[in-house]
Amino acid sequence: MPDIPKGLTTNKAAFIEDARSHGTLFIRQPYELYSEANQDAWRKLYARILPKWRRFAHPQFLEGVENLALDPHNIPHLDDINKFLEPLSGFKAKAVSGYVPAFLFFDCLRNREFPTTITIRDNQTLDYLPEPDVFHDIAGHVPMHTHRRFADVLVRFGEVAHTAADMVADVTDADEQVRRVESIIKAMARFFWFTVEFGLMRGEGGKTQVYGSGLLSSFGEIEHCIESPNVQRYPFQLEWVVNQYFEINHFQPLLFIVDSFDHLFHEIDALEEWIKQGKLNNVSPGEPEVNETDLKSFLHAGVTTEGLR
């Protein structure tokens, strides 16, 4: 097998292309392939956002950064991250070669595994990247995973996905089954978006703080989401969230605020109850679109996870 060229830049990584060509989703982190340009991108991303974390991030996120001993100068080794992470919440970062189908992603969370991208954006696209990279996943998501209650929320997402798959498996009409699955996936994706990815929380003294990873990893949006008059910020209401479409290619104009991590856990319990009651079988249309891969991952839930671990 020929040597794989050095460099793990998003959309330019030969190692990732090779893994995908062989159908390999779960991979190792080939740390030796990171280039100096990759490390420089990490350093720049970390250095410029750190002051904004201190101003706007939830204290549990800042505590997580400390507990993980994140290195501001070098891309983390996932093995090192997991040595700190697993004793705190049972979670571990698990390297992947690309997109993880929806049911499999949630099933990973149920097993306290976080699918983690290992590539990093290049120095020309530090401000925005439509797909996740190692900075978004490790510096945006994982510090929150050190908090046991938040980690339990992620596990509940996985359990809710199993509930959804079980519910639709009993639908005998194929067209109706697809329609219901698509609606439920859409509702779950919106819930995840407005909480885990773009969630706000009420802190001490009523101060609004950031706990969502999409905000925590965005140099521009972390401040914008708190201080801009152009952002609507509403108390979390489940019926609003599951029916609210979103677009990924611009700063979010509408965000939701939970009161606490216990409040968030309660809302995902409610989400599961709504699935059981059929209240998510017909949510409003619009983004996100549900692709065929995600649809099949729920329709064939048992097959989706078999052999991929």
XYZ file of C-alpha atoms in Angstrom:
309
model
C 0.000 0.000 0.000
C 1.523 3.364 -0.967
C 2.278 6.000 1.650
C -0.623 8.342 2.289
C 0.297 12.014 1.801
C 0.508 14.159 4.916
C -2.288 16.582 5.722
C -5.719 16.196 7.311
C -7.394 19.296 5.907
C -11.164 19.176 5.434
C -12.031 17.937 1.928
C -8.329 17.498 1.108
C -7.314 14.478 3.185
C -6.109 11.414 1.300
C -6.408 9.287 4.452
C -10.121 10.078 4.701
C -10.697 9.493 0.997
C -9.028 6.090 1.322
C -11.175 5.138 4.324
C -14.348 6.159 2.524
C -13.355 4.257 -0.605
C -13.208 1.120 1.540
C -16.495 1.874 3.295
C -14.763 2.387 6.647
C -16.675 4.740 8.936
C -14.984 4.245 12.306
C -11.262 4.894 12.015
C -8.137 5.689 13.990
C -6.792 9.207 14.351
C -3.581 9.154 12.252
C -1.945 11.904 14.273
C 1.294 11.652 12.331
C -0.513 12.957 9.241
C -1.360 16.376 10.673
C 0.668 19.010 8.856
C 2.126 22.175 10.344
C -0.626 24.071 8.507
C -3.214 21.896 10.302
C -1.636 22.637 13.676
C -1.454 26.338 12.818
C -5.171 26.391 12.034
C -5.909 24.878 15.460
C -3.693 27.441 17.196
C -5.404 30.356 15.444
C -8.903 29.043 16.088
C -8.192 28.422 19.759
C -6.347 31.670 20.483
C -8.972 33.961 19.025
C -12.010 32.287 20.572
C -10.658 31.793 24.105
C -11.510 35.348 25.288
C -15.063 34.906 23.976
C -15.464 31.619 25.827
C -14.556 33.447 29.016
C -17.223 36.085 28.325
C -20.111 34.073 26.938
C -19.728 30.328 27.607
C -21.568 28.477 30.340
C -19.302 27.844 33.367
C -19.661 24.074 32.887
C -18.111 24.430 29.443
C -15.156 26.381 30.830
C -14.734 23.764 33.531
C -14.790 21.088 30.840
C -12.023 22.825 28.890
C -9.900 22.738 32.038
C -10.782 19.141 32.872
C -9.792 17.994 29.381
C -6.517 19.940 29.567
C -7.105 21.142 26.006
C -3.834 22.188 24.405
C -4.114 25.630 22.781
C -1.092 24.915 20.609
C -1.703 21.436 19.204
C -4.618 19.408 17.906
C -5.557 17.002 20.705
C -4.884 13.285 20.590
C -8.275 11.613 21.013
C -6.689 8.995 23.272
C -5.565 11.774 25.609
C -9.000 13.398 25.523
C -10.623 10.099 26.439
C -8.290 9.550 29.408
C -9.742 12.674 30.982
C -13.293 12.334 29.632
C -14.268 8.745 30.407
C -13.793 8.937 34.200
C -16.010 12.041 34.340
C -19.035 10.945 32.296
C -18.301 7.592 30.676
C -18.142 9.255 27.264
C -15.382 8.875 24.733
C -14.592 10.524 21.415
C -14.684 8.045 18.518
C -12.994 9.010 15.246
C -15.065 8.797 12.051
C -14.287 9.256 8.368
C -17.351 11.339 7.572
C -21.115 11.571 7.825
C -22.775 9.226 10.309
C -26.378 8.200 9.467
C -28.839 9.679 11.935
C -29.890 6.529 13.796
C -26.316 5.290 14.074
C -25.198 8.701 15.361
C -27.849 8.664 18.077
C -27.049 5.041 18.874
C -23.424 6.028 19.418
C -24.584 8.635 21.920
C -26.679 5.990 23.666
C -23.460 4.010 24.103
C -21.607 7.116 25.355
C -19.570 7.417 22.173
C -19.289 10.705 20.326
C -18.561 10.396 16.563
C -15.658 12.783 16.097
C -14.294 14.340 12.915
C -10.481 14.321 12.767
C -9.874 16.715 9.863
C -9.516 20.465 10.361
C -10.511 23.448 8.226
C -7.743 25.266 6.344
C -6.462 28.720 7.174
C -8.590 30.332 4.445
C -11.886 29.136 5.958
C -11.439 29.751 9.668
C -14.706 31.665 10.022
C -17.158 29.226 8.486
C -17.284 25.597 7.508
C -20.592 23.914 6.565
C -19.470 20.516 7.877
C -17.965 19.669 11.280
C -14.206 19.503 11.825
C -12.006 18.547 14.757
C -12.188 22.051 16.220
C -15.980 22.052 16.187
C -16.173 18.540 17.626
C -13.390 18.639 20.224
C -13.350 22.329 21.224
C -17.082 22.896 20.670
C -18.788 19.672 21.771
C -16.555 17.619 24.017
C -15.987 20.011 26.950
C -19.733 19.825 27.630
C -19.489 16.013 27.664
C -17.475 16.216 30.872
C -20.653 17.356 32.661
C -22.495 14.246 33.802
C -26.027 15.636 33.492
C -25.429 16.972 29.986
C -23.831 13.669 29.010
C -26.963 11.912 30.243
C -29.014 14.148 27.934
C -27.016 12.831 24.979
C -27.606 9.254 26.095
C -31.334 9.988 26.271
C -31.215 11.181 22.647
C -29.999 7.727 21.722
C -32.740 6.082 23.737
C -35.351 8.329 22.125
C -34.076 7.305 18.682
C -34.630 3.657 19.612
C -38.143 4.485 20.811
C -38.850 6.191 17.484
C -37.510 3.251 15.471
C -39.598 0.797 17.504
C -42.741 2.881 17.064
C -42.517 3.130 13.286
C -41.511 -0.514 12.887
C -45.098 -1.459 13.735
C -46.580 0.642 10.907
C -47.649 -1.769 8.168
C -48.358 0.716 5.371
C -44.976 1.442 3.739
C -45.798 4.969 2.577
C -47.218 5.932 5.958
C -44.193 4.435 7.666
C -41.825 6.572 5.594
C -43.901 9.685 6.202
C -43.896 9.201 9.956
C -40.180 8.442 10.107
C -39.346 11.525 8.091
C -41.448 13.709 10.376
C -39.926 12.263 13.557
C -36.370 12.603 12.249
C -37.094 16.209 11.327
C -38.415 16.894 14.840
C -35.427 15.217 16.506
C -32.971 17.085 14.293
C -34.613 20.391 15.195
C -34.512 19.566 18.896
C -30.829 18.641 18.656
C -30.069 21.787 16.653
C -31.714 24.194 19.075
C -30.192 22.524 22.152
C -26.941 20.606 21.718
C -25.774 22.636 18.721
C -27.265 26.113 19.251
C -28.588 26.100 22.785
C -28.643 28.951 25.291
C -29.110 28.597 29.058
C -30.216 30.936 31.795
C -27.379 31.421 34.253
C -26.974 33.082 37.617
C -28.752 36.404 37.911
C -30.705 35.694 34.731
C -27.621 36.051 32.538
C -27.903 34.166 29.235
C -24.981 31.837 28.543
C -23.930 29.594 25.654
C -23.793 25.814 25.901
C -24.454 24.814 22.245
C -21.413 23.578 20.336
C -22.211 25.358 17.072
C -22.071 28.641 18.946
C -19.105 27.691 21.135
C -16.957 26.866 18.110
C -17.924 29.978 16.101
C -15.735 33.048 16.645
C -18.360 35.388 15.216
C -21.614 33.857 16.351
C -20.811 33.233 20.022
C -20.902 36.975 20.693
C -23.622 37.715 18.134
C -26.038 35.202 19.683
C -25.869 36.937 23.064
C -25.530 40.611 22.200
C -27.090 41.210 18.778
C -30.545 42.852 18.701
C -31.195 40.859 15.525
C -31.442 37.563 17.405
C -34.771 36.467 18.867
C -34.253 34.582 22.132
C -37.245 32.765 23.602
C -37.781 30.420 26.536
C -37.679 26.834 25.330
C -41.074 25.530 24.230
C -41.137 22.045 22.783
C -44.007 22.684 20.361
C -42.104 25.638 18.897
C -38.794 23.828 18.648
C -39.989 20.709 16.837
C -41.889 22.807 14.289
C -39.205 25.436 13.687
C -37.091 25.027 10.547
C -33.487 26.217 10.473
C -30.819 26.997 7.891
C -27.131 26.289 8.474
C -25.370 28.831 6.239
C -25.836 32.014 8.266
C -26.004 33.251 11.855
C -29.139 31.978 13.566
C -31.934 34.578 13.931
C -33.908 32.539 16.492
C -32.604 30.678 19.553
C -34.157 29.030 22.604
C -33.174 29.277 26.254
C -33.435 26.449 28.788
C -33.325 27.068 32.521
C -30.884 24.329 33.484
C -29.477 20.946 32.512
C -32.292 19.315 34.475
C -34.761 21.359 32.415
C -33.093 20.116 29.219
C -33.283 16.515 30.428
C -36.978 16.988 31.220
C -37.642 18.308 27.709
C -36.072 15.302 26.028
C -38.203 13.064 28.236
C -41.179 15.027 26.911
C -39.903 14.567 23.344
C -39.985 10.812 23.816
C -43.509 10.955 25.225
C -44.635 12.960 22.208
C -43.209 10.271 19.918
C -45.138 7.588 21.794
C -48.325 9.655 21.564
C -47.904 10.232 17.815
C -47.565 14.003 18.272
C -44.452 14.150 16.062
C -45.942 12.260 13.137
C -46.838 15.435 11.294
C -44.534 18.331 12.208
C -44.267 21.413 10.016
C -42.430 21.114 6.683
C -39.147 22.787 5.847
C -35.543 22.352 6.839
C -33.841 20.166 7.606
C -34.439 17.936 4.627
C -34.255 14.250 5.530
C -31.917 12.378 3.207
C -32.384 8.776 2.152
C -29.456 7.559 4.256
C -30.951 8.948 7.455
C -34.372 7.621 6.545
C -33.064 4.104 5.941
C -31.026 4.214 9.147
C -34.273 4.463 11.149
C -36.287 2.079 8.973
C -33.585 -0.567 9.288
C -32.350 0.337 12.751
C -31.102 -3.132 13.684
C -29.190 -3.502 10.433
C -27.818 0.051 10.684
C -25.746 -0.693 13.779
C -24.836 -4.291 12.997
C -21.204 -4.786 12.062
C -20.275 -1.089 12.050
C -18.858 -0.913 15.536
